[in-house]
Amino acid sequence: MTQWNAAASTAARNLGRNSIFCGLAALLPLITGPIAVGYRGFVPSLGWLLMLVFCVLVLALAVHLLFDSLLFRLASSHETEVAGLAAVDDLLSRMKLRKPEKTPTCLEKRIAGSRRIVWRQRFALAACLVIFAIFLFDASDGLPLC
């Protein structure tokens, strides 16, 4: 396995793990929120809507990162970096997700782009969980929920 194959495989594995972990963490408030609604008027409507938007954003970015992970796996299955990235570009152009470029983007720039998406996802997840924690604290009036 060459160095670029290892980098693409590692990126695919890390993106897959991150998207699954963050997606499951975003589902936590969506599952427990409606259960806790009856508990002392858990969440005001606007707050619930705001938390819902952040959770859906995290889930949408998780799907995007899973797709990126599959693209990196496709690239790593080829012999050379040029052939792997050309296969990814061909797939994206056939799916009409990206127009063919004259000069293909290198692997490092593609990984950097995925990392930016990961940080956006983490920010949205943090915002979602902070809002959820504020609602839990507000609903309990500072007392333990148990």
JSON list of C-alpha atoms in Angstrom, two decimals:
[
{"chain": "A", "resi": 1, "resn": "MET", "atom": "CA", "xyz": [0.00, 0.00, 0.00]},
{"chain": "A", "resi": 2, "resn": "THR", "atom": "CA", "xyz": [1.44, 3.35, -1.01]},
{"chain": "A", "resi": 3, "resn": "GLN", "atom": "CA", "xyz": [1.47, 6.47, 1.10]},
{"chain": "A", "resi": 4, "resn": "TRP", "atom": "CA", "xyz": [-1.46, 8.12, -0.68]},
{"chain": "A", "resi": 5, "resn": "ASN", "atom": "CA", "xyz": [-3.53, 4.89, -0.42]},
{"chain": "A", "resi": 6, "resn": "ALA", "atom": "CA", "xyz": [-2.89, 4.83, 3.31]},
{"chain": "A", "resi": 7, "resn": "ALA", "atom": "CA", "xyz": [-3.82, 8.49, 3.63]},
{"chain": "A", "resi": 8, "resn": "ALA", "atom": "CA", "xyz": [-7.05, 8.01, 1.66]},
{"chain": "A", "resi": 9, "resn": "SER", "atom": "CA", "xyz": [-7.97, 4.88, 3.66]},
{"chain": "A", "resi": 10, "resn": "THR", "atom": "CA", "xyz": [-7.25, 6.63, 6.95]},
{"chain": "A", "resi": 11, "resn": "ALA", "atom": "CA", "xyz": [-9.32, 9.64, 5.90]},
{"chain": "A", "resi": 12, "resn": "ALA", "atom": "CA", "xyz": [-12.19, 7.37, 4.89]},
{"chain": "A", "resi": 13, "resn": "ARG", "atom": "CA", "xyz": [-12.07, 5.50, 8.21]},
{"chain": "A", "resi": 14, "resn": "ASN", "atom": "CA", "xyz": [-11.87, 8.68, 10.30]},
{"chain": "A", "resi": 15, "resn": "LEU", "atom": "CA", "xyz": [-14.69, 10.39, 8.39]},
{"chain": "A", "resi": 16, "resn": "GLY", "atom": "CA", "xyz": [-16.90, 7.33, 8.79]},
{"chain": "A", "resi": 17, "resn": "ARG", "atom": "CA", "xyz": [-16.26, 7.09, 12.52]},
{"chain": "A", "resi": 18, "resn": "ASN", "atom": "CA", "xyz": [-16.80, 10.81, 13.07]},
{"chain": "A", "resi": 19, "resn": "SER", "atom": "CA", "xyz": [-20.03, 10.93, 11.10]},
{"chain": "A", "resi": 20, "resn": "ILE", "atom": "CA", "xyz": [-21.51, 7.92, 12.89]},
{"chain": "A", "resi": 21, "resn": "PHE", "atom": "CA", "xyz": [-20.48, 9.17, 16.36]},
{"chain": "A", "resi": 22, "resn": "CYS", "atom": "CA", "xyz": [-21.77, 12.71, 15.80]},
{"chain": "A", "resi": 23, "resn": "GLY", "atom": "CA", "xyz": [-24.96, 11.44, 14.15]},
{"chain": "A", "resi": 24, "resn": "LEU", "atom": "CA", "xyz": [-25.74, 9.22, 17.13]},
{"chain": "A", "resi": 25, "resn": "ALA", "atom": "CA", "xyz": [-24.90, 12.02, 19.55]},
{"chain": "A", "resi": 26, "resn": "ALA", "atom": "CA", "xyz": [-27.29, 14.32, 17.68]},
{"chain": "A", "resi": 27, "resn": "LEU", "atom": "CA", "xyz": [-30.05, 11.73, 17.94]},
{"chain": "A", "resi": 28, "resn": "LEU", "atom": "CA", "xyz": [-29.81, 11.75, 21.75]},
{"chain": "A", "resi": 29, "resn": "PRO", "atom": "CA", "xyz": [-31.61, 15.10, 22.24]},
{"chain": "A", "resi": 30, "resn": "LEU", "atom": "CA", "xyz": [-34.11, 14.22, 19.51]},
{"chain": "A", "resi": 31, "resn": "ILE", "atom": "CA", "xyz": [-35.04, 11.00, 21.29]},
{"chain": "A", "resi": 32, "resn": "THR", "atom": "CA", "xyz": [-35.00, 12.20, 24.89]},
{"chain": "A", "resi": 33, "resn": "GLY", "atom": "CA", "xyz": [-36.47, 15.64, 24.21]},
{"chain": "A", "resi": 34, "resn": "PRO", "atom": "CA", "xyz": [-40.05, 14.53, 23.45]},
{"chain": "A", "resi": 35, "resn": "ILE", "atom": "CA", "xyz": [-39.94, 12.15, 26.42]},
{"chain": "A", "resi": 36, "resn": "ALA", "atom": "CA", "xyz": [-38.99, 15.00, 28.74]},
{"chain": "A", "resi": 37, "resn": "VAL", "atom": "CA", "xyz": [-41.53, 17.47, 27.31]},
{"chain": "A", "resi": 38, "resn": "GLY", "atom": "CA", "xyz": [-44.06, 16.55, 29.96]},
{"chain": "A", "resi": 39, "resn": "TYR", "atom": "CA", "xyz": [-41.56, 17.16, 32.72]},
{"chain": "A", "resi": 40, "resn": "ARG", "atom": "CA", "xyz": [-42.29, 20.68, 34.05]},
{"chain": "A", "resi": 41, "resn": "GLY", "atom": "CA", "xyz": [-42.84, 22.20, 30.61]},
{"chain": "A", "resi": 42, "resn": "PHE", "atom": "CA", "xyz": [-39.46, 21.04, 29.32]},
{"chain": "A", "resi": 43, "resn": "VAL", "atom": "CA", "xyz": [-38.82, 23.26, 26.32]},
{"chain": "A", "resi": 44, "resn": "PRO", "atom": "CA", "xyz": [-40.36, 26.38, 24.87]},
{"chain": "A", "resi": 45, "resn": "SER", "atom": "CA", "xyz": [-41.42, 25.97, 21.25]},
{"chain": "A", "resi": 46, "resn": "LEU", "atom": "CA", "xyz": [-38.77, 28.28, 19.80]},
{"chain": "A", "resi": 47, "resn": "GLY", "atom": "CA", "xyz": [-36.02, 26.57, 21.77]},
{"chain": "A", "resi": 48, "resn": "TRP", "atom": "CA", "xyz": [-37.15, 23.14, 20.65]},
{"chain": "A", "resi": 49, "resn": "LEU", "atom": "CA", "xyz": [-37.19, 24.33, 17.05]},
{"chain": "A", "resi": 50, "resn": "LEU", "atom": "CA", "xyz": [-33.68, 25.78, 17.37]},
{"chain": "A", "resi": 51, "resn": "MET", "atom": "CA", "xyz": [-32.36, 22.53, 18.84]},
{"chain": "A", "resi": 52, "resn": "LEU", "atom": "CA", "xyz": [-34.13, 20.58, 16.11]},
{"chain": "A", "resi": 53, "resn": "VAL", "atom": "CA", "xyz": [-32.46, 22.68, 13.41]},
{"chain": "A", "resi": 54, "resn": "PHE", "atom": "CA", "xyz": [-29.00, 22.04, 14.86]},
{"chain": "A", "resi": 55, "resn": "CYS", "atom": "CA", "xyz": [-29.70, 18.30, 15.19]},
{"chain": "A", "resi": 56, "resn": "VAL", "atom": "CA", "xyz": [-30.90, 18.05, 11.60]},
{"chain": "A", "resi": 57, "resn": "LEU", "atom": "CA", "xyz": [-27.84, 20.01, 10.47]},
{"chain": "A", "resi": 58, "resn": "VAL", "atom": "CA", "xyz": [-25.57, 17.54, 12.28]},
{"chain": "A", "resi": 59, "resn": "LEU", "atom": "CA", "xyz": [-27.38, 14.61, 10.68]},
{"chain": "A", "resi": 60, "resn": "ALA", "atom": "CA", "xyz": [-27.17, 16.17, 7.21]},
{"chain": "A", "resi": 61, "resn": "LEU", "atom": "CA", "xyz": [-23.44, 16.75, 7.62]},
{"chain": "A", "resi": 62, "resn": "ALA", "atom": "CA", "xyz": [-23.07, 13.15, 8.85]},
{"chain": "A", "resi": 63, "resn": "VAL", "atom": "CA", "xyz": [-24.63, 11.89, 5.63]},
{"chain": "A", "resi": 64, "resn": "HIS", "atom": "CA", "xyz": [-22.31, 14.18, 3.63]},
{"chain": "A", "resi": 65, "resn": "LEU", "atom": "CA", "xyz": [-19.27, 12.87, 5.49]},
{"chain": "A", "resi": 66, "resn": "LEU", "atom": "CA", "xyz": [-20.34, 9.27, 4.98]},
{"chain": "A", "resi": 67, "resn": "PHE", "atom": "CA", "xyz": [-20.52, 9.99, 1.24]},
{"chain": "A", "resi": 68, "resn": "ASP", "atom": "CA", "xyz": [-17.06, 11.59, 1.39]},
{"chain": "A", "resi": 69, "resn": "SER", "atom": "CA", "xyz": [-15.81, 8.50, 3.21]},
{"chain": "A", "resi": 70, "resn": "LEU", "atom": "CA", "xyz": [-17.08, 6.30, 0.41]},
{"chain": "A", "resi": 71, "resn": "LEU", "atom": "CA", "xyz": [-15.40, 8.55, -2.16]},
{"chain": "A", "resi": 72, "resn": "PHE", "atom": "CA", "xyz": [-12.07, 8.27, -0.34]},
{"chain": "A", "resi": 73, "resn": "ARG", "atom": "CA", "xyz": [-12.46, 4.49, -0.26]},
{"chain": "A", "resi": 74, "resn": "LEU", "atom": "CA", "xyz": [-13.11, 4.52, -3.99]},
{"chain": "A", "resi": 75, "resn": "ALA", "atom": "CA", "xyz": [-9.98, 6.59, -4.54]},
{"chain": "A", "resi": 76, "resn": "SER", "atom": "CA", "xyz": [-7.84, 4.33, -2.38]},
{"chain": "A", "resi": 77, "resn": "SER", "atom": "CA", "xyz": [-8.91, 1.25, -4.36]},
{"chain": "A", "resi": 78, "resn": "HIS", "atom": "CA", "xyz": [-6.98, 2.41, -7.43]},
{"chain": "A", "resi": 79, "resn": "GLU", "atom": "CA", "xyz": [-3.30, 1.88, -8.13]},
{"chain": "A", "resi": 80, "resn": "THR", "atom": "CA", "xyz": [-2.24, 5.52, -8.48]},
{"chain": "A", "resi": 81, "resn": "GLU", "atom": "CA", "xyz": [-3.42, 8.76, -6.95]},
{"chain": "A", "resi": 82, "resn": "VAL", "atom": "CA", "xyz": [-4.22, 10.24, -10.34]},
{"chain": "A", "resi": 83, "resn": "ALA", "atom": "CA", "xyz": [-6.37, 7.25, -11.32]},
{"chain": "A", "resi": 84, "resn": "GLY", "atom": "CA", "xyz": [-8.17, 7.20, -7.97]},
{"chain": "A", "resi": 85, "resn": "LEU", "atom": "CA", "xyz": [-8.98, 10.90, -7.95]},
{"chain": "A", "resi": 86, "resn": "ALA", "atom": "CA", "xyz": [-9.99, 10.74, -11.62]},
{"chain": "A", "resi": 87, "resn": "ALA", "atom": "CA", "xyz": [-12.44, 7.96, -10.74]},
{"chain": "A", "resi": 88, "resn": "VAL", "atom": "CA", "xyz": [-13.90, 10.11, -7.96]},
{"chain": "A", "resi": 89, "resn": "ASP", "atom": "CA", "xyz": [-14.21, 13.12, -10.28]},
{"chain": "A", "resi": 90, "resn": "ASP", "atom": "CA", "xyz": [-15.81, 10.93, -12.95]},
{"chain": "A", "resi": 91, "resn": "LEU", "atom": "CA", "xyz": [-18.33, 9.58, -10.46]},
{"chain": "A", "resi": 92, "resn": "LEU", "atom": "CA", "xyz": [-19.20, 13.05, -9.20]},
{"chain": "A", "resi": 93, "resn": "SER", "atom": "CA", "xyz": [-19.62, 14.40, -12.73]},
{"chain": "A", "resi": 94, "resn": "ARG", "atom": "CA", "xyz": [-21.84, 11.45, -13.74]},
{"chain": "A", "resi": 95, "resn": "MET", "atom": "CA", "xyz": [-23.98, 12.07, -10.66]},
{"chain": "A", "resi": 96, "resn": "LYS", "atom": "CA", "xyz": [-24.09, 15.75, -11.68]},
{"chain": "A", "resi": 97, "resn": "LEU", "atom": "CA", "xyz": [-22.73, 16.84, -8.31]},
{"chain": "A", "resi": 98, "resn": "ARG", "atom": "CA", "xyz": [-19.66, 18.53, -9.72]},
{"chain": "A", "resi": 99, "resn": "LYS", "atom": "CA", "xyz": [-18.63, 19.79, -13.12]},
{"chain": "A", "resi": 100, "resn": "PRO", "atom": "CA", "xyz": [-15.45, 18.27, -14.55]},
{"chain": "A", "resi": 101, "resn": "GLU", "atom": "CA", "xyz": [-12.39, 20.33, -13.66]},
{"chain": "A", "resi": 102, "resn": "LYS", "atom": "CA", "xyz": [-9.45, 20.96, -15.96]},
{"chain": "A", "resi": 103, "resn": "THR", "atom": "CA", "xyz": [-6.94, 20.42, -13.17]},
{"chain": "A", "resi": 104, "resn": "PRO", "atom": "CA", "xyz": [-7.97, 17.83, -10.57]},
{"chain": "A", "resi": 105, "resn": "THR", "atom": "CA", "xyz": [-7.71, 18.72, -6.91]},
{"chain": "A", "resi": 106, "resn": "CYS", "atom": "CA", "xyz": [-5.00, 16.87, -4.99]},
{"chain": "A", "resi": 107, "resn": "LEU", "atom": "CA", "xyz": [-5.77, 14.46, -2.16]},
{"chain": "A", "resi": 108, "resn": "GLU", "atom": "CA", "xyz": [-4.54, 16.80, 0.59]},
{"chain": "A", "resi": 109, "resn": "LYS", "atom": "CA", "xyz": [-6.95, 19.56, -0.47]},
{"chain": "A", "resi": 110, "resn": "ARG", "atom": "CA", "xyz": [-9.83, 17.12, -0.57]},
{"chain": "A", "resi": 111, "resn": "ILE", "atom": "CA", "xyz": [-9.00, 15.86, 2.91]},
{"chain": "A", "resi": 112, "resn": "ALA", "atom": "CA", "xyz": [-8.71, 19.46, 4.14]},
{"chain": "A", "resi": 113, "resn": "GLY", "atom": "CA", "xyz": [-12.17, 20.19, 2.71]},
{"chain": "A", "resi": 114, "resn": "SER", "atom": "CA", "xyz": [-13.61, 17.22, 4.56]},
{"chain": "A", "resi": 115, "resn": "ARG", "atom": "CA", "xyz": [-11.93, 18.35, 7.77]},
{"chain": "A", "resi": 116, "resn": "ARG", "atom": "CA", "xyz": [-13.66, 21.73, 7.45]},
{"chain": "A", "resi": 117, "resn": "ILE", "atom": "CA", "xyz": [-16.99, 19.92, 7.20]},
{"chain": "A", "resi": 118, "resn": "VAL", "atom": "CA", "xyz": [-16.08, 17.87, 10.28]},
{"chain": "A", "resi": 119, "resn": "TRP", "atom": "CA", "xyz": [-15.44, 21.06, 12.27]},
{"chain": "A", "resi": 120, "resn": "ARG", "atom": "CA", "xyz": [-18.74, 22.55, 11.13]},
{"chain": "A", "resi": 121, "resn": "GLN", "atom": "CA", "xyz": [-20.47, 19.37, 12.22]},
{"chain": "A", "resi": 122, "resn": "ARG", "atom": "CA", "xyz": [-18.77, 19.45, 15.61]},
{"chain": "A", "resi": 123, "resn": "PHE", "atom": "CA", "xyz": [-19.77, 23.09, 16.10]},
{"chain": "A", "resi": 124, "resn": "ALA", "atom": "CA", "xyz": [-23.39, 22.31, 15.26]},
{"chain": "A", "resi": 125, "resn": "LEU", "atom": "CA", "xyz": [-23.33, 19.30, 17.59]},
{"chain": "A", "resi": 126, "resn": "ALA", "atom": "CA", "xyz": [-21.86, 21.37, 20.41]},
{"chain": "A", "resi": 127, "resn": "ALA", "atom": "CA", "xyz": [-24.55, 24.02, 19.92]},
{"chain": "A", "resi": 128, "resn": "CYS", "atom": "CA", "xyz": [-27.26, 21.36, 19.92]},
{"chain": "A", "resi": 129, "resn": "LEU", "atom": "CA", "xyz": [-25.98, 19.73, 23.10]},
{"chain": "A", "resi": 130, "resn": "VAL", "atom": "CA", "xyz": [-25.48, 23.07, 24.87]},
{"chain": "A", "resi": 131, "resn": "ILE", "atom": "CA", "xyz": [-29.05, 24.10, 24.06]},
{"chain": "A", "resi": 132, "resn": "PHE", "atom": "CA", "xyz": [-30.27, 20.72, 25.30]},
{"chain": "A", "resi": 133, "resn": "ALA", "atom": "CA", "xyz": [-28.28, 21.06, 28.53]},
{"chain": "A", "resi": 134, "resn": "ILE", "atom": "CA", "xyz": [-29.68, 24.57, 29.10]},
{"chain": "A", "resi": 135, "resn": "PHE", "atom": "CA", "xyz": [-33.20, 23.24, 28.63]},
{"chain": "A", "resi": 136, "resn": "LEU", "atom": "CA", "xyz": [-32.58, 20.40, 31.07]},
{"chain": "A", "resi": 137, "resn": "PHE", "atom": "CA", "xyz": [-31.16, 22.78, 33.66]},
{"chain": "A", "resi": 138, "resn": "ASP", "atom": "CA", "xyz": [-34.01, 25.25, 33.14]},
{"chain": "A", "resi": 139, "resn": "ALA", "atom": "CA", "xyz": [-36.67, 22.54, 33.40]},
{"chain": "A", "resi": 140, "resn": "SER", "atom": "CA", "xyz": [-35.26, 21.24, 36.66]},
{"chain": "A", "resi": 141, "resn": "ASP", "atom": "CA", "xyz": [-34.81, 24.70, 38.24]},
{"chain": "A", "resi": 142, "resn": "GLY", "atom": "CA", "xyz": [-31.27, 23.70, 39.10]},
{"chain": "A", "resi": 143, "resn": "LEU", "atom": "CA", "xyz": [-32.38, 20.55, 40.93]},
{"chain": "A", "resi": 144, "resn": "PRO", "atom": "CA", "xyz": [-31.41, 17.02, 39.90]},
{"chain": "A", "resi": 145, "resn": "LEU", "atom": "CA", "xyz": [-33.82, 15.42, 37.43]},
{"chain": "A", "resi": 146, "resn": "CYS", "atom": "CA", "xyz": [-34.04, 12.16, 39.38]}
]
